[in-house]
CSV table of C-alpha atoms and ligand atoms in Angstrom, one decimal:
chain,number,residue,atom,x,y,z
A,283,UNK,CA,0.0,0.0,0.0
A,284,UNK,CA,0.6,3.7,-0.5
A,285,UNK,CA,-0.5,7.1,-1.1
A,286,UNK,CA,-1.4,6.3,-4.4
A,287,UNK,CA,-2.6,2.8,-3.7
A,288,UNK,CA,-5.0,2.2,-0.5
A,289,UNK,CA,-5.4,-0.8,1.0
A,290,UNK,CA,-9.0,-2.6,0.9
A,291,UNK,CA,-9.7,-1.3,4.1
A,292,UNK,CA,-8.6,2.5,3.7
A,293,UNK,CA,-10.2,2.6,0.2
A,294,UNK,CA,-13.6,1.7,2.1
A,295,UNK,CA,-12.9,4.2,4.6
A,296,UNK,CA,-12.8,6.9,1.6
A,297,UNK,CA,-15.6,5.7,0.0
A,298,UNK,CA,-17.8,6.0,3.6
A,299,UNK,CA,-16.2,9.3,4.0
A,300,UNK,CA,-16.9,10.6,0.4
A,301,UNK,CA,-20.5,9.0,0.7
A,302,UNK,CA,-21.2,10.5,3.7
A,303,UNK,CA,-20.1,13.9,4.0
A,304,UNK,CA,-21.1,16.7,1.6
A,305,UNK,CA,-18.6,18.5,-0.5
A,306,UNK,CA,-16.8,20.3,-0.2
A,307,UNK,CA,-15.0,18.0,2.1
A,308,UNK,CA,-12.2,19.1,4.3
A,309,UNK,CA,-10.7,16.0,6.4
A,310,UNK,CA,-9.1,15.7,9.9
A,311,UNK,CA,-7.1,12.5,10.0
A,312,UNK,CA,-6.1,11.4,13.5
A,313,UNK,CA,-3.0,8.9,13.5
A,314,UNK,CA,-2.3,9.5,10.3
A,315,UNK,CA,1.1,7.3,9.8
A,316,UNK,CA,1.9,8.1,6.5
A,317,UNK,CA,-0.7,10.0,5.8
A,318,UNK,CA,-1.7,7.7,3.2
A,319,UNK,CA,-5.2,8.7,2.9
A,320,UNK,CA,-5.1,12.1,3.2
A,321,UNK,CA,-2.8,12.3,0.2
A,322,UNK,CA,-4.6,9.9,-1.3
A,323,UNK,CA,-7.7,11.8,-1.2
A,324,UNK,CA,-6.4,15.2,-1.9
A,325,UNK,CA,-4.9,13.6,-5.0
A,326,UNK,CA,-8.5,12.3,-5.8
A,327,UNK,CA,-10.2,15.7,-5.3
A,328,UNK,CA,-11.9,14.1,-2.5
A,329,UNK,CA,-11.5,16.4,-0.1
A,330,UNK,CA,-10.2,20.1,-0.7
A,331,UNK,CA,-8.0,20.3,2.1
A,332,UNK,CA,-6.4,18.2,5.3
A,333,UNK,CA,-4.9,18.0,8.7
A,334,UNK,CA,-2.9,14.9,9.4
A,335,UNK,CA,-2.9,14.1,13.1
A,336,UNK,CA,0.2,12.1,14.8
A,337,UNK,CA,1.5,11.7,18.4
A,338,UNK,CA,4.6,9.5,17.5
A,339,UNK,CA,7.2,11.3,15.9
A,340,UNK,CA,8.7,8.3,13.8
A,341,UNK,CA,5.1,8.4,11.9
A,342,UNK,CA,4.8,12.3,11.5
A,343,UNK,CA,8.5,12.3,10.3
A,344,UNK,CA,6.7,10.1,7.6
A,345,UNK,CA,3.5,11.8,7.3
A,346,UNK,CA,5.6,14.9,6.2
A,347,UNK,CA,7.9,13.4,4.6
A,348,UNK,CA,5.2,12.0,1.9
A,349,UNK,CA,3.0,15.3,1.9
A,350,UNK,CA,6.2,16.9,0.5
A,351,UNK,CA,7.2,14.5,-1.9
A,352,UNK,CA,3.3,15.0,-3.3
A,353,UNK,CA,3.9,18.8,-3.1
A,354,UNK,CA,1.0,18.9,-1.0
A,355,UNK,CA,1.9,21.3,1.5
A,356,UNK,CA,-0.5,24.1,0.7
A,357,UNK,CA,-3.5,21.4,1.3
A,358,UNK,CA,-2.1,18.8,4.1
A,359,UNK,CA,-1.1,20.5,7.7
A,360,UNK,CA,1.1,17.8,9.1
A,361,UNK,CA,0.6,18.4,12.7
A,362,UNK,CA,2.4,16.7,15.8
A,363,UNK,CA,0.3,16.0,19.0
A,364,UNK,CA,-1.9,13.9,21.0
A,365,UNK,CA,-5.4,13.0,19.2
A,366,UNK,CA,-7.4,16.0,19.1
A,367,UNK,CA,-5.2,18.3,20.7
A,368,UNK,CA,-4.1,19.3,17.1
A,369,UNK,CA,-6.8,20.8,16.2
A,370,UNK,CA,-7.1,24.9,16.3
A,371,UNK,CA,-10.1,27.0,16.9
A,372,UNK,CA,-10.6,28.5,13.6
A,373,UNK,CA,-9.9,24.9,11.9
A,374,UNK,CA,-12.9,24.3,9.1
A,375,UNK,CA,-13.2,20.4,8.4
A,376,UNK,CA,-16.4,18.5,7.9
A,377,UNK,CA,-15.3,15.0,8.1
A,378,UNK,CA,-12.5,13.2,10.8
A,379,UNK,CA,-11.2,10.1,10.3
A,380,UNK,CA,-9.6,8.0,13.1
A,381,UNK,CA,-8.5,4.1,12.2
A,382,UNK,CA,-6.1,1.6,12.5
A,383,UNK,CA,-6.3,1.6,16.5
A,384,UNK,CA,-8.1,0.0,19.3
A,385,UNK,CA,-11.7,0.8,20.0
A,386,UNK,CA,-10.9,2.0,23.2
A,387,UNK,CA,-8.0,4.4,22.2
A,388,UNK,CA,-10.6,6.0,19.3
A,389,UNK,CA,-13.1,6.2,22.5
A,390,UNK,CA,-10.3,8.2,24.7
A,391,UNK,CA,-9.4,10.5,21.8
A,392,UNK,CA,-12.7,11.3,21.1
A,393,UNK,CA,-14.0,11.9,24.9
A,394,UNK,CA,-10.1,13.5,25.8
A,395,UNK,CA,-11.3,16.6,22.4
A,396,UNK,CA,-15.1,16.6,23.1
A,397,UNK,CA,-14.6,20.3,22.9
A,398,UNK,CA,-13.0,20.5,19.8
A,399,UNK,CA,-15.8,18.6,17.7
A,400,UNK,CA,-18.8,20.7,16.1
A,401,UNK,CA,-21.0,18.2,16.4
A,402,UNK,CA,-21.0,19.2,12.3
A,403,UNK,CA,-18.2,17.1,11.1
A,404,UNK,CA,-19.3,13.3,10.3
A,405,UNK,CA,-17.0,10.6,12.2
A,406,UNK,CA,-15.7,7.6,10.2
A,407,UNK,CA,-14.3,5.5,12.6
A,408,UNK,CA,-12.1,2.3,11.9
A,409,UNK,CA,-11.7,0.7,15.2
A,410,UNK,CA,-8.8,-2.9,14.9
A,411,UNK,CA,-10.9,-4.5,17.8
A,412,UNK,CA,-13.2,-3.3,21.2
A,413,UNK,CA,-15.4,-2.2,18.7
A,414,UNK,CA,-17.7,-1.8,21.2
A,415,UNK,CA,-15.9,0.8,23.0
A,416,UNK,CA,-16.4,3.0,19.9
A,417,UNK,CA,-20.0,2.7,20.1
A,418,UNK,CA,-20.6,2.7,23.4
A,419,UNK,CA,-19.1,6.1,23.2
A,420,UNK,CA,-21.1,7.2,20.4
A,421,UNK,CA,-24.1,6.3,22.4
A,422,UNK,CA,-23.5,8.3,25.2
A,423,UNK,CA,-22.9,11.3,23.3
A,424,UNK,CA,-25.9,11.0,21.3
A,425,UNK,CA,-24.1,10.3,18.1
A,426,UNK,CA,-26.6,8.3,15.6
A,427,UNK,CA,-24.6,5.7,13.5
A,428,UNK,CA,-25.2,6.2,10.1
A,429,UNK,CA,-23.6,3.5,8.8
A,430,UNK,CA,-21.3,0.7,9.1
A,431,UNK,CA,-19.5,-1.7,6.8
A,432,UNK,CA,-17.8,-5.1,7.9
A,433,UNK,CA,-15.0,-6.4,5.7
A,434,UNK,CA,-12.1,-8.4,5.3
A,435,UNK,CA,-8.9,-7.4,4.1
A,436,UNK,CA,-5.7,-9.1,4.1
A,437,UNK,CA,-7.4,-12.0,6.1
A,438,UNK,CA,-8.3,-9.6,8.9
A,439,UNK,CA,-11.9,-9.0,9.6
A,440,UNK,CA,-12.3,-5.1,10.3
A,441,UNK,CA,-15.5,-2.9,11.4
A,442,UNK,CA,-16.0,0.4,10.0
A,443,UNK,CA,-18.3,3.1,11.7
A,444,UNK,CA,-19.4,6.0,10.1
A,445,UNK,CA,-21.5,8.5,12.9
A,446,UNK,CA,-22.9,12.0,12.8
A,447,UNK,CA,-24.0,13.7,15.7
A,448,UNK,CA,-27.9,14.3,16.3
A,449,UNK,CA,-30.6,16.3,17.8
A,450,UNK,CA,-32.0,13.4,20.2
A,451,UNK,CA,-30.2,10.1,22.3
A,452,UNK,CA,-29.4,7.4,19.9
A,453,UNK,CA,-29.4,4.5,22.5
A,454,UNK,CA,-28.0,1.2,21.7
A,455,UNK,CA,-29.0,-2.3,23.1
A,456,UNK,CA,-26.7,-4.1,24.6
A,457,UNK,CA,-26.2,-6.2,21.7
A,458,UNK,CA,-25.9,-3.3,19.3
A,459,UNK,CA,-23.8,-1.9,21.1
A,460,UNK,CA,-21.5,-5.3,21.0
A,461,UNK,CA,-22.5,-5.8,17.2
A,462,UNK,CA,-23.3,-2.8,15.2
A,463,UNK,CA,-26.8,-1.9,14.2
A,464,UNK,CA,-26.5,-1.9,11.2
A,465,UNK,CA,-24.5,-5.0,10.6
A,466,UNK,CA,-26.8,-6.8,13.0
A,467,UNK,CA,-29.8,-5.8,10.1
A,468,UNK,CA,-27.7,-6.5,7.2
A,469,UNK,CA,-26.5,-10.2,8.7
A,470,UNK,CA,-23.6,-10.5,6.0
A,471,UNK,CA,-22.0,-13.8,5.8
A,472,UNK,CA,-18.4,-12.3,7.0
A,473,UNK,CA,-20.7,-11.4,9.9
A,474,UNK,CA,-22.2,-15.0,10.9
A,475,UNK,CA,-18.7,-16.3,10.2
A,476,UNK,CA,-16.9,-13.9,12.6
A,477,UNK,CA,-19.6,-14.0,15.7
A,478,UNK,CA,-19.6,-17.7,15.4
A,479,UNK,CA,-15.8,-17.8,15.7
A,480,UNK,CA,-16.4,-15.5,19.0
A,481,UNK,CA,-19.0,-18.1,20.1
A,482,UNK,CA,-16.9,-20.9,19.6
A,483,UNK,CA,-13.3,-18.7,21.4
A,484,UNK,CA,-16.1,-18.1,24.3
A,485,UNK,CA,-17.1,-21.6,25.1
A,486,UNK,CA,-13.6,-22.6,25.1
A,487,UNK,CA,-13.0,-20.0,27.8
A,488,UNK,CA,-16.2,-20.6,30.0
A,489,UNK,CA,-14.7,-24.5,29.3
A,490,UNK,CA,-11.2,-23.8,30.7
A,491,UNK,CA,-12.6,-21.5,33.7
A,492,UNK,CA,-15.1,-24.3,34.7
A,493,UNK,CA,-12.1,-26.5,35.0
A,494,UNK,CA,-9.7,-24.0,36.9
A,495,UNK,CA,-11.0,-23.6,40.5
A,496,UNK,CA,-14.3,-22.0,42.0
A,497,UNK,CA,-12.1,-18.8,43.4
A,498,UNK,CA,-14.1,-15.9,43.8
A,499,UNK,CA,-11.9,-14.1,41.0
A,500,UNK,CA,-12.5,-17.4,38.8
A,501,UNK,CA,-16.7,-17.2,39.4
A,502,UNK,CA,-16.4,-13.4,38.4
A,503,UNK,CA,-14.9,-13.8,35.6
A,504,UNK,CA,-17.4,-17.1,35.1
A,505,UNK,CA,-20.1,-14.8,35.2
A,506,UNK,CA,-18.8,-12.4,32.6
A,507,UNK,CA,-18.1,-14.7,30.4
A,508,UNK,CA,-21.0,-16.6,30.3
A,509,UNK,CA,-23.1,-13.1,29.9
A,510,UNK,CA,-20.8,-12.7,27.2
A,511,UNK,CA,-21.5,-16.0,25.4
A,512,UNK,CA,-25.3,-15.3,26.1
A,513,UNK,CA,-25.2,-11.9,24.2
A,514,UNK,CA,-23.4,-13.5,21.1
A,515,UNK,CA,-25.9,-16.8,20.9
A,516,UNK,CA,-28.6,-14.6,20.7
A,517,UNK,CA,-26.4,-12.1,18.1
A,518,UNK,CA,-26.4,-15.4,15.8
A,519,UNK,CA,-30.3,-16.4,16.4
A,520,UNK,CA,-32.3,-15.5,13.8
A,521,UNK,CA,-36.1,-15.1,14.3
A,522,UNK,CA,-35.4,-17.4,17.5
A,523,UNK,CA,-33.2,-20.2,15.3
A,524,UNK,CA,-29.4,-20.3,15.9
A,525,UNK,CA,-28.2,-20.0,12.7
A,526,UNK,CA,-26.2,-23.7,11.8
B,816,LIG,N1,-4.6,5.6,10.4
B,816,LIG,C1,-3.6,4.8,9.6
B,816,LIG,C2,-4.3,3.6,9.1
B,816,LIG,O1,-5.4,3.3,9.5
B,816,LIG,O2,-3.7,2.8,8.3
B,816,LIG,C3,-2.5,4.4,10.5
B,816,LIG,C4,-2.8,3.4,11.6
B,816,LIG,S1,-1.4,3.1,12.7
B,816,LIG,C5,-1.6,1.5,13.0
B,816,LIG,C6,-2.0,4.0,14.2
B,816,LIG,C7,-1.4,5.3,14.3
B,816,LIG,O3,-2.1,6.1,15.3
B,816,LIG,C8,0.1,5.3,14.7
B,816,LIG,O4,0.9,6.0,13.8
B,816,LIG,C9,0.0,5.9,16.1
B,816,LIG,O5,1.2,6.6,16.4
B,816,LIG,C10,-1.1,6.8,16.0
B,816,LIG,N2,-1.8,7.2,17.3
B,816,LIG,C11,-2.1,6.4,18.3
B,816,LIG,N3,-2.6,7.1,19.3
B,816,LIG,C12,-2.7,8.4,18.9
B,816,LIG,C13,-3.1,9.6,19.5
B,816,LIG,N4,-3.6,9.7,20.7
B,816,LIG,N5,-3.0,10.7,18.7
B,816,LIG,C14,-2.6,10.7,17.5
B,816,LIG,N6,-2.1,9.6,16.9
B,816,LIG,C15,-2.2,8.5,17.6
């Protein structure tokens, strides 16, 4: 991959960032690496104009190294700090990207620069895993998901969430919250495949506890994980049939 070239699962982050954001698109990219898809989108006339987030300085090193070599420097900000932090008061963007991280990193950015979101921009967010942790914050912030893709690139099953921020609560079940709305609807095939791999990971856990001691650490954790496995048999029931 490269700036030219996006991987499977940047190249659906565009496309849910160019599908769901009017134009003219200005783009906020938090742990940008290379800064891969800002260029790449800049070079696509995606988006007008971009910051490129990055708190390591390896990465930015890269990220400004390849906005130069693009002569990009009039319309990519390479900027070095901690998520949102970055960001300026009179910055204009209407769309922020943050992927290729945990869930629960995405959550802490996001909650860490509350006050530097509009509530205008939309939010395509690419979590690796604790997916949950994305939408949980979403939830709480009364963030509707708009819409969410589930794909597989390289091998690697990966969630995309794309979110806007609305007038009312968007409350999520506890098993949206673990699945995804939307993907829960739509019942893909990747999807079946990937929450009966979970099913089958968690009954080998609740197995191995079972057989480990009744400790009271060891019945928590029992406990959790059998809620767990609960929540994902009835993510895989359809109409009240466990799906074979
Ligand atoms: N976003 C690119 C992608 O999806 O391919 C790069 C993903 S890379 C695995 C994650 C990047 O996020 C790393 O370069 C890391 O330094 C950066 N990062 C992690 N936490 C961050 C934070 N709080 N603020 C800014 N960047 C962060």
């Amino acid at each position: 991959m490269d700036e030219k070239r996006l991987s499977k699962r940047l190249a659906r982050v565009r496309d849910l960032a160019v599908e769901h954001t009017e134009s003219p698109r200005r783009l906020v990219d938090i742990g940008s690496d290379h800064a891969y898809l800002p260029i790449y989108m800049v070079l696509n006339q995606d988006v007008e104009a971009a910051i490129a987030g990055e708190v390591v300085q390896g990465p930015y090193d890269s990220s400004l190294r390849a906005v130069t070599a693009n002569q990009l420097s009039d319309q990519i900000d390479v900027r070095l700090g901690d998520g949102l932090e970055v960001l300026k008061d009179f910055d204009d963007f209407n769309v922020m990207t943050i992927c290729g991280m945990g869930g629960g990193v995405i959550a802490s950015i996001l909650e860490k620069g509350r006050d530097r979101l509009s509530g205008e921009e939309t939010l395509v967010l690419q979590p690796n895993v604790e997916e949950r942790s994305v939408r949980q914050w979403l939830a709480t912030h009364s963030y509707e998901i708009i819409a969410e893709d589930l794909l597989d690139d390289a091998g690697k099953r990966y969630e995309i969430i794309v979110a806007q921020k609305a007038a009312r609560e968007f409350p999520l079940s506890p098993k949206e919250v673990l699945a995804g709305p939307h993907l829960l609807k739509e019942r893909s095939g990747l999807f079946l495949e990937k929450w009966q791999h979970e099913k089958e990971h968690l009954e080998r856990v609740v197995q191995a506890i079972q057989t480990s001691g009744d400790s009271p650490q060891n019945q928590e954790r029992l406990q959790m994980m059998k809620e767990q496995l609960a929540l994902v048999t009835d993510i895989l029931k359809e109409d009240g049939h466990e799906v074979e």
